[in-house]
Coordinates of N, CA and C and ligand atoms in Angstrom, one line a residue:
M1 N 9.7 -12.0 5.6 CA 9.9 -11.6 4.2 C 8.8 -12.0 3.3
I2 N 8.5 -11.1 2.4 CA 7.4 -11.5 1.5 C 8.0 -11.7 0.1
T3 N 7.3 -12.5 -0.7 CA 7.7 -12.8 -2.0 C 6.7 -12.2 -3.0
I4 N 7.2 -11.5 -4.0 CA 6.4 -10.9 -5.0 C 6.9 -11.3 -6.4
K5 N 6.0 -11.2 -7.3 CA 6.5 -11.4 -8.7 C 7.3 -10.2 -9.2
S6 N 8.5 -10.5 -9.7 CA 9.3 -9.3 -10.0 C 8.8 -8.6 -11.2
S7 N 7.9 -9.2 -12.0 CA 7.3 -8.6 -13.1 C 6.2 -7.5 -12.7
Q8 N 5.8 -7.6 -11.5 CA 4.7 -6.7 -11.0 C 5.4 -5.4 -10.5
K9 N 5.0 -4.3 -11.1 CA 5.7 -3.0 -10.8 C 4.8 -2.2 -9.8
L10 N 3.5 -2.3 -9.9 CA 2.7 -1.5 -9.1 C 1.7 -2.4 -8.3
F11 N 1.4 -2.0 -7.1 CA 0.5 -2.7 -6.3 C -0.6 -1.8 -5.7
T12 N -1.8 -2.3 -5.7 CA -2.9 -1.5 -5.1 C -2.8 -1.6 -3.6
E13 N -3.5 -0.7 -2.9 CA -3.4 -0.7 -1.4 C -4.0 -2.1 -0.9
D14 N -4.9 -2.7 -1.6 CA -5.5 -3.9 -1.1 C -4.4 -5.1 -1.2
E15 N -3.7 -5.1 -2.3 CA -2.6 -6.1 -2.5 C -1.6 -5.9 -1.4
V16 N -1.1 -4.6 -1.2 CA -0.1 -4.4 -0.2 C -0.6 -4.8 1.2
S17 N -1.8 -4.4 1.5 CA -2.4 -4.8 2.8 C -2.4 -6.3 3.0
S18 N -2.8 -7.1 2.0 CA -2.8 -8.5 2.2 C -1.4 -9.1 2.2
L19 N -0.5 -8.5 1.5 CA 0.9 -9.0 1.5 C 1.7 -8.7 2.8
T20 N 1.4 -7.5 3.3 CA 2.2 -7.1 4.5 C 1.5 -7.4 5.8
G21 N 0.2 -7.5 5.7 CA -0.6 -7.7 7.0 C -0.9 -6.4 7.6
I22 N -0.5 -5.3 7.0 CA -0.8 -3.9 7.5 C -2.2 -3.5 7.1
C23 N -3.1 -3.2 8.0 CA -4.5 -2.8 7.6 C -4.5 -1.6 6.8
L24 N -5.6 -1.4 6.1 CA -5.7 -0.2 5.2 C -5.6 1.1 5.9
D25 N -6.2 1.2 7.1 CA -6.1 2.5 7.8 C -4.6 2.8 8.1
H26 N -3.9 1.9 8.6 CA -2.5 2.1 9.0 C -1.6 2.3 7.7
L27 N -2.0 1.5 6.7 CA -1.2 1.6 5.5 C -1.3 3.0 4.9
R28 N -2.5 3.6 4.9 CA -2.7 4.9 4.3 C -2.0 6.0 5.2
S29 N -2.0 5.9 6.5 CA -1.4 6.9 7.3 C 0.2 6.7 7.2
L30 N 0.7 5.5 7.0 CA 2.1 5.3 6.8 C 2.5 5.9 5.5
A31 N 1.7 5.7 4.5 CA 2.0 6.2 3.1 C 2.1 7.7 3.2
R32 N 1.2 8.3 3.9 CA 1.3 9.8 4.0 C 2.5 10.3 4.8
S33 N 2.7 9.6 5.9 CA 3.8 10.1 6.8 C 5.2 9.8 6.3
K34 N 5.3 8.7 5.6 CA 6.6 8.3 5.1 C 6.9 8.6 3.6
H35 N 5.9 9.2 3.0 CA 6.0 9.6 1.6 C 6.3 8.3 0.7
L36 N 5.5 7.3 1.0 CA 5.6 6.1 0.2 C 4.3 6.0 -0.7
G37 N 4.5 5.4 -1.8 CA 3.3 5.2 -2.7 C 2.8 6.5 -3.2
F38 N 1.7 6.5 -3.9 CA 1.1 7.7 -4.5 C -0.4 7.5 -4.6
L39 N -1.1 8.6 -4.6 CA -2.6 8.5 -4.7 C -3.0 8.5 -6.1
A40 N -3.9 7.5 -6.4 CA -4.6 7.5 -7.7 C -6.0 7.7 -7.4
R41 N -6.7 8.4 -8.3 CA -8.1 8.6 -8.1 C -8.9 7.6 -9.0
A42 N -9.6 6.8 -8.4 CA -10.4 5.8 -9.2 C -11.8 6.3 -9.3
A43 N -12.3 6.3 -10.5 CA -13.7 6.7 -10.7 C -14.6 5.5 -10.4
E44 N -15.4 5.7 -9.5 CA -16.4 4.7 -9.1 C -17.5 4.6 -10.1
A45 N -18.2 3.5 -10.1 CA -19.3 3.4 -11.0 C -20.4 4.4 -10.8
A46 N -20.6 4.8 -9.6 CA -21.6 5.7 -9.2 C -21.2 7.2 -9.6
G47 N -20.0 7.4 -10.0 CA -19.5 8.7 -10.4 C -18.8 9.4 -9.2
A48 N -18.8 8.8 -8.1 CA -18.0 9.3 -6.9 C -16.6 9.1 -7.1
Q49 N -15.7 9.9 -6.6 CA -14.3 9.8 -6.6 C -13.8 9.1 -5.4
A50 N -13.0 8.0 -5.6 CA -12.5 7.3 -4.4 C -10.9 7.5 -4.5
E51 N -10.4 7.7 -3.3 CA -8.9 7.8 -3.2 C -8.4 6.4 -3.1
K52 N -7.4 6.0 -3.9 CA -6.8 4.7 -3.9 C -5.3 5.0 -3.9
W53 N -4.6 4.2 -3.0 CA -3.1 4.3 -3.0 C -2.5 3.3 -3.9
L54 N -1.5 3.6 -4.6 CA -0.7 2.7 -5.4 C 0.7 2.7 -4.9
F55 N 1.3 1.5 -4.9 CA 2.7 1.4 -4.3 C 3.6 0.7 -5.4
T56 N 4.8 1.1 -5.5 CA 5.8 0.4 -6.3 C 6.3 -0.8 -5.5
N57 N 7.0 -1.7 -6.2 CA 7.6 -2.8 -5.5 C 8.6 -2.4 -4.5
S58 N 9.4 -1.3 -4.7 CA 10.3 -0.9 -3.7 C 9.6 -0.3 -2.5
D59 N 8.5 0.4 -2.7 CA 7.7 0.9 -1.6 C 7.2 -0.3 -0.7
L60 N 6.8 -1.3 -1.4 CA 6.3 -2.5 -0.7 C 7.5 -3.1 0.1
M61 N 8.7 -3.2 -0.4 CA 9.8 -3.7 0.3 C 10.1 -2.9 1.6
V62 N 10.1 -1.6 1.4 CA 10.3 -0.7 2.6 C 9.3 -1.0 3.7
L63 N 8.0 -1.0 3.2 CA 6.9 -1.2 4.2 C 7.1 -2.6 4.9
S64 N 7.4 -3.6 4.2 CA 7.5 -4.9 4.8 C 8.7 -5.0 5.7
V65 N 9.8 -4.2 5.5 CA 11.0 -4.3 6.4 C 10.7 -3.4 7.6
L66 N 10.2 -2.2 7.4 CA 10.1 -1.3 8.5 C 8.9 -1.5 9.4
F67 N 7.8 -2.1 8.9 CA 6.6 -2.2 9.7 C 6.1 -3.6 9.8
T68 N 5.7 -3.9 11.0 CA 5.2 -5.3 11.2 C 3.7 -5.3 11.0
R69 N 3.2 -6.5 10.8 CA 1.7 -6.6 10.5 C 0.9 -6.1 11.7
C70 N -0.3 -5.7 11.4 CA -1.2 -5.2 12.5 C -1.6 -6.3 13.4
Q71 N -1.7 -5.9 14.7 CA -2.1 -6.8 15.8 C -3.3 -6.3 16.5
H72 N -4.2 -5.8 15.7 CA -5.4 -5.3 16.4 C -6.7 -6.0 15.9
Ligands
ZN101 ZN1 -3.7 -1.4 11.6

């Protein structure tokens, strides 16, 4: 079980990855296949567009219950 601040409503993919132990590659494929989280487009300094996933705290709970940390 993971503990999060209840005041925090949104989590970046990096935060979710470190909280759940699920690597970014698996996290993104889980998000797509399970319809969890949503894509936010972050404008990089160089002007390139980077895809970033954002997750709500309920998405985070589902991920932490259904999926175990990566073992690779
Ligand atoms: Zn993984």
